[in-house]
Amino acid sequence: MIEFLFLDLDDTILDFHKAERIALSRTLRSFGAEPSETVLNRYHIINKEHWERLERGEITREQTLLGRFHTLFQELGIPADPAAVAREYEKNLAIGHYFLPGAEEAVASLSKKYPLYLASNGTASVQKGRLTSANLYRFFREVFISQEVGYNKPSREYFDACFTRIPGFAPERAMMVGDSLTSDILGGKNAGLTTCWVNAAHAPGRPGILPDYEIESLSQLEALLERINKE
């Protein structure tokens, strides 16, 4: 029986890939770099590598946020202060929001039937700006942003810190739903939660990280939960 739902934000509810490209394009132009497809795609790879290193505890959050721009601008051969680039990028990223198809309606419907909790690894100022812009706070009992929690997904410490703030919580009655195998699914499994992978791109899995369920979009989650809770 699933009663509590943890939802990831980026590429689960909001289209982070689109937001990233728009914010990054504006930022690159501000520092004299042309946001070509090659450059945008290269940043996406660098950024993903840095966040996965953070998830594994190999680098700090500051090293993640600055290191990705240090690496990119070094490859471009353009001198730029990574801290200044990061500030400009975060300012641009916090502006506006882009819902994934059906996600807003799915969250609104789910919130009427389940206690919803947002679980995000993003930067606090950026996520708060996007949550406010999208008017999403009204659907969640609590919003857990790793920078404020003090730990990152997929660590058990992150989830334990969240659990202590939920009255009557029981992990065996909770599900973690998100698009990242290394953050959401691995983290949920580490914490003893049922897991559901949002895999819109039909991406291949990863060895050793097996979600309990898989859906293409958040709009399929309510029907899945109804089936689970009837079993």
Coordinates of C-alpha atoms in Angstrom, one line a residue:
M1 CA 0.0 0.0 0.0
I2 CA 1.5 3.3 -1.1
E3 CA 0.5 6.4 0.9
F4 CA 3.4 8.8 0.7
L5 CA 4.9 10.1 -2.6
F6 CA 8.3 11.7 -3.1
L7 CA 8.5 13.4 -6.5
D8 CA 11.6 14.7 -8.2
L9 CA 11.3 18.1 -9.9
D10 CA 13.7 18.3 -12.9
D11 CA 12.7 16.2 -16.0
T12 CA 10.0 14.6 -13.8
I13 CA 7.6 17.6 -13.5
L14 CA 9.5 20.4 -15.2
D15 CA 11.4 20.2 -18.4
F16 CA 14.9 20.9 -17.2
H17 CA 16.6 20.2 -20.5
K18 CA 14.7 23.0 -22.2
A19 CA 15.2 25.4 -19.2
E20 CA 18.9 24.5 -19.2
R21 CA 19.4 25.3 -22.8
I22 CA 17.7 28.6 -22.7
A23 CA 19.5 29.7 -19.5
L24 CA 22.8 28.5 -20.7
S25 CA 22.5 30.2 -24.1
R26 CA 21.8 33.6 -22.4
T27 CA 24.8 33.0 -20.1
L28 CA 27.2 32.0 -22.8
R29 CA 26.4 35.1 -24.8
S30 CA 27.0 37.3 -21.7
F31 CA 30.6 35.9 -21.5
G32 CA 31.4 36.0 -25.2
A33 CA 30.7 32.4 -26.2
E34 CA 28.4 31.3 -29.0
P35 CA 25.7 28.8 -27.8
S36 CA 26.0 26.4 -30.7
E37 CA 24.5 23.0 -30.6
T38 CA 28.0 21.5 -30.1
V39 CA 28.7 23.7 -27.1
L40 CA 25.3 23.2 -25.5
N41 CA 25.6 19.4 -25.9
R42 CA 29.1 19.4 -24.5
Y43 CA 28.0 21.4 -21.4
H44 CA 25.1 18.9 -20.9
I45 CA 27.7 16.1 -20.8
I46 CA 30.1 18.0 -18.5
N47 CA 27.2 19.0 -16.2
K48 CA 25.9 15.4 -15.9
E49 CA 29.4 14.1 -15.1
H50 CA 29.8 16.6 -12.3
W51 CA 26.4 15.9 -10.7
E52 CA 27.0 12.2 -10.8
R53 CA 30.4 12.7 -9.1
L54 CA 28.6 14.8 -6.4
E55 CA 26.0 12.0 -6.0
R56 CA 28.9 9.5 -5.4
G57 CA 30.5 11.9 -2.8
E58 CA 33.6 12.5 -4.9
I59 CA 33.3 16.2 -5.1
T60 CA 31.4 19.0 -3.2
R61 CA 28.4 21.0 -4.3
E62 CA 30.6 24.1 -4.8
Q63 CA 33.1 22.0 -6.9
T64 CA 30.1 20.8 -9.0
L65 CA 28.6 24.2 -9.6
L66 CA 31.9 25.9 -10.5
G67 CA 33.8 23.0 -12.0
R68 CA 31.4 22.5 -14.8
F69 CA 31.9 26.0 -16.1
H70 CA 35.6 26.0 -15.4
T71 CA 35.9 22.9 -17.6
L72 CA 33.6 24.2 -20.4
F73 CA 35.3 27.6 -20.7
Q74 CA 38.7 26.0 -20.5
E75 CA 37.7 23.8 -23.5
L76 CA 36.4 26.9 -25.3
G77 CA 39.6 28.8 -24.7
I78 CA 37.7 31.7 -23.2
P79 CA 38.9 33.3 -20.0
A80 CA 36.0 33.6 -17.5
D81 CA 35.5 33.5 -13.8
P82 CA 33.6 30.3 -13.1
A83 CA 31.9 31.9 -10.0
A84 CA 30.6 34.8 -12.1
V85 CA 29.4 32.4 -14.8
A86 CA 27.6 30.3 -12.2
R87 CA 25.9 33.3 -10.7
E88 CA 24.6 34.5 -14.1
Y89 CA 23.5 31.0 -15.1
E90 CA 21.6 30.5 -11.8
K91 CA 19.9 33.9 -12.3
N92 CA 18.8 32.9 -15.8
L93 CA 17.7 29.4 -14.7
A94 CA 15.5 30.7 -11.9
I95 CA 13.4 32.7 -14.3
G96 CA 10.3 30.9 -15.7
H97 CA 9.3 27.3 -16.0
Y98 CA 8.3 24.7 -18.6
F99 CA 6.0 21.8 -17.6
L100 CA 6.5 18.4 -19.1
P101 CA 3.3 17.3 -21.0
G102 CA 0.6 16.4 -18.5
A103 CA 2.8 16.9 -15.5
E104 CA 1.0 19.8 -13.9
E105 CA -2.4 18.1 -14.2
A106 CA -0.9 14.9 -12.8
V107 CA 0.6 16.6 -9.7
A108 CA -2.7 18.4 -9.1
S109 CA -4.7 15.2 -9.2
L110 CA -2.2 13.2 -7.1
S111 CA -2.2 15.9 -4.4
K112 CA -5.9 15.3 -3.8
K113 CA -5.2 11.6 -3.0
Y114 CA -1.7 11.4 -1.5
P115 CA 0.6 13.5 0.7
L116 CA 3.2 14.8 -1.8
Y117 CA 6.8 15.7 -1.0
L118 CA 9.2 17.3 -3.4
A119 CA 12.7 15.8 -3.3
S120 CA 15.3 17.8 -5.4
N121 CA 19.1 17.9 -5.6
G122 CA 19.0 21.3 -7.3
T123 CA 20.3 24.7 -6.1
A124 CA 17.9 26.2 -3.5
S125 CA 17.6 29.6 -5.0
V126 CA 17.0 28.2 -8.5
Q127 CA 14.5 25.6 -7.4
K128 CA 12.5 28.0 -5.3
G129 CA 12.3 30.5 -8.1
R130 CA 11.0 27.8 -10.5
L131 CA 8.6 26.3 -8.0
T132 CA 7.1 29.8 -7.3
S133 CA 6.9 30.6 -11.1
A134 CA 5.1 27.3 -11.7
N135 CA 2.9 27.7 -8.6
L136 CA 3.8 24.2 -7.4
Y137 CA 4.2 24.8 -3.7
R138 CA 0.4 24.5 -3.2
F139 CA 0.6 20.8 -4.1
F140 CA 3.3 19.7 -1.7
R141 CA 3.2 19.1 2.1
E142 CA 7.0 19.7 2.2
V143 CA 9.7 20.7 -0.2
F144 CA 13.1 19.0 0.5
I145 CA 16.0 20.7 -1.5
S146 CA 19.3 19.0 -0.8
Q147 CA 21.2 22.2 -0.3
E148 CA 18.9 23.1 2.6
V149 CA 18.6 19.5 3.9
G150 CA 22.4 19.3 4.2
Y151 CA 22.7 16.0 2.2
N152 CA 22.3 15.0 -1.4
K153 CA 20.3 12.3 -3.1
P154 CA 21.0 9.3 -3.2
S155 CA 22.5 9.3 0.3
R156 CA 20.5 7.6 3.0
E157 CA 21.2 10.7 5.2
Y158 CA 19.2 12.9 2.8
F159 CA 16.1 10.6 3.0
D160 CA 16.4 10.1 6.7
A161 CA 16.4 13.9 7.2
C162 CA 13.3 14.1 5.2
F163 CA 11.5 11.3 7.0
T164 CA 11.9 13.0 10.4
R165 CA 9.8 15.9 9.2
I166 CA 6.8 13.7 8.1
P167 CA 4.3 12.8 10.8
G168 CA 3.4 9.1 10.8
F169 CA 5.8 8.3 8.0
A170 CA 6.6 4.6 7.2
P171 CA 9.1 3.9 4.3
E172 CA 7.3 0.7 3.4
R173 CA 4.3 2.8 2.5
A174 CA 6.2 5.4 0.4
M175 CA 7.4 5.7 -3.2
M176 CA 10.2 7.7 -4.8
V177 CA 9.4 8.9 -8.3
G178 CA 12.0 10.4 -10.6
D179 CA 13.9 10.4 -13.9
S180 CA 17.4 9.7 -12.5
L181 CA 18.5 6.2 -11.8
T182 CA 21.6 7.3 -10.0
S183 CA 19.9 9.9 -7.8
D184 CA 16.2 9.1 -7.4
I185 CA 16.0 5.4 -7.9
L186 CA 19.2 4.4 -6.2
G187 CA 18.4 6.9 -3.4
G188 CA 14.9 5.5 -2.9
K189 CA 16.2 2.0 -2.8
N190 CA 18.9 2.9 -0.3
A191 CA 16.1 4.4 1.9
G192 CA 13.8 1.3 1.7
L193 CA 11.2 3.0 -0.6
T194 CA 9.4 1.6 -3.5
T195 CA 10.8 3.2 -6.6
C196 CA 9.3 4.4 -10.0
W197 CA 11.5 5.5 -12.8
V198 CA 10.1 8.2 -15.2
N199 CA 11.8 7.1 -18.4
A200 CA 10.4 9.3 -21.2
A201 CA 13.3 8.7 -23.5
H202 CA 13.2 4.9 -23.1
A203 CA 16.8 5.0 -22.0
P204 CA 18.6 1.8 -21.1
G205 CA 19.0 0.8 -17.5
R206 CA 22.1 0.7 -15.4
P207 CA 23.6 -2.4 -13.9
G208 CA 22.8 -2.7 -10.2
I209 CA 20.0 -0.1 -10.2
L210 CA 16.7 -1.7 -10.8
P211 CA 13.5 0.3 -10.3
D212 CA 10.4 -1.4 -9.0
Y213 CA 8.3 0.3 -11.7
E214 CA 8.8 2.3 -14.8
I215 CA 6.6 4.8 -16.6
E216 CA 7.0 7.2 -19.5
S217 CA 5.5 10.2 -17.9
L218 CA 4.0 11.4 -14.6
S219 CA 0.5 11.3 -16.1
Q220 CA 0.7 7.4 -15.9
L221 CA 1.5 7.4 -12.1
E222 CA -2.0 7.7 -10.7
A223 CA -3.2 4.6 -12.6
L224 CA -0.1 2.7 -11.6
L225 CA -0.7 3.5 -7.9
E226 CA -4.3 2.4 -8.1
R227 CA -3.1 -1.0 -9.5
I228 CA -0.5 -1.3 -6.8
N229 CA -2.8 -0.4 -4.0
K230 CA -5.4 -3.0 -5.2
E231 CA -2.8 -5.8 -5.0

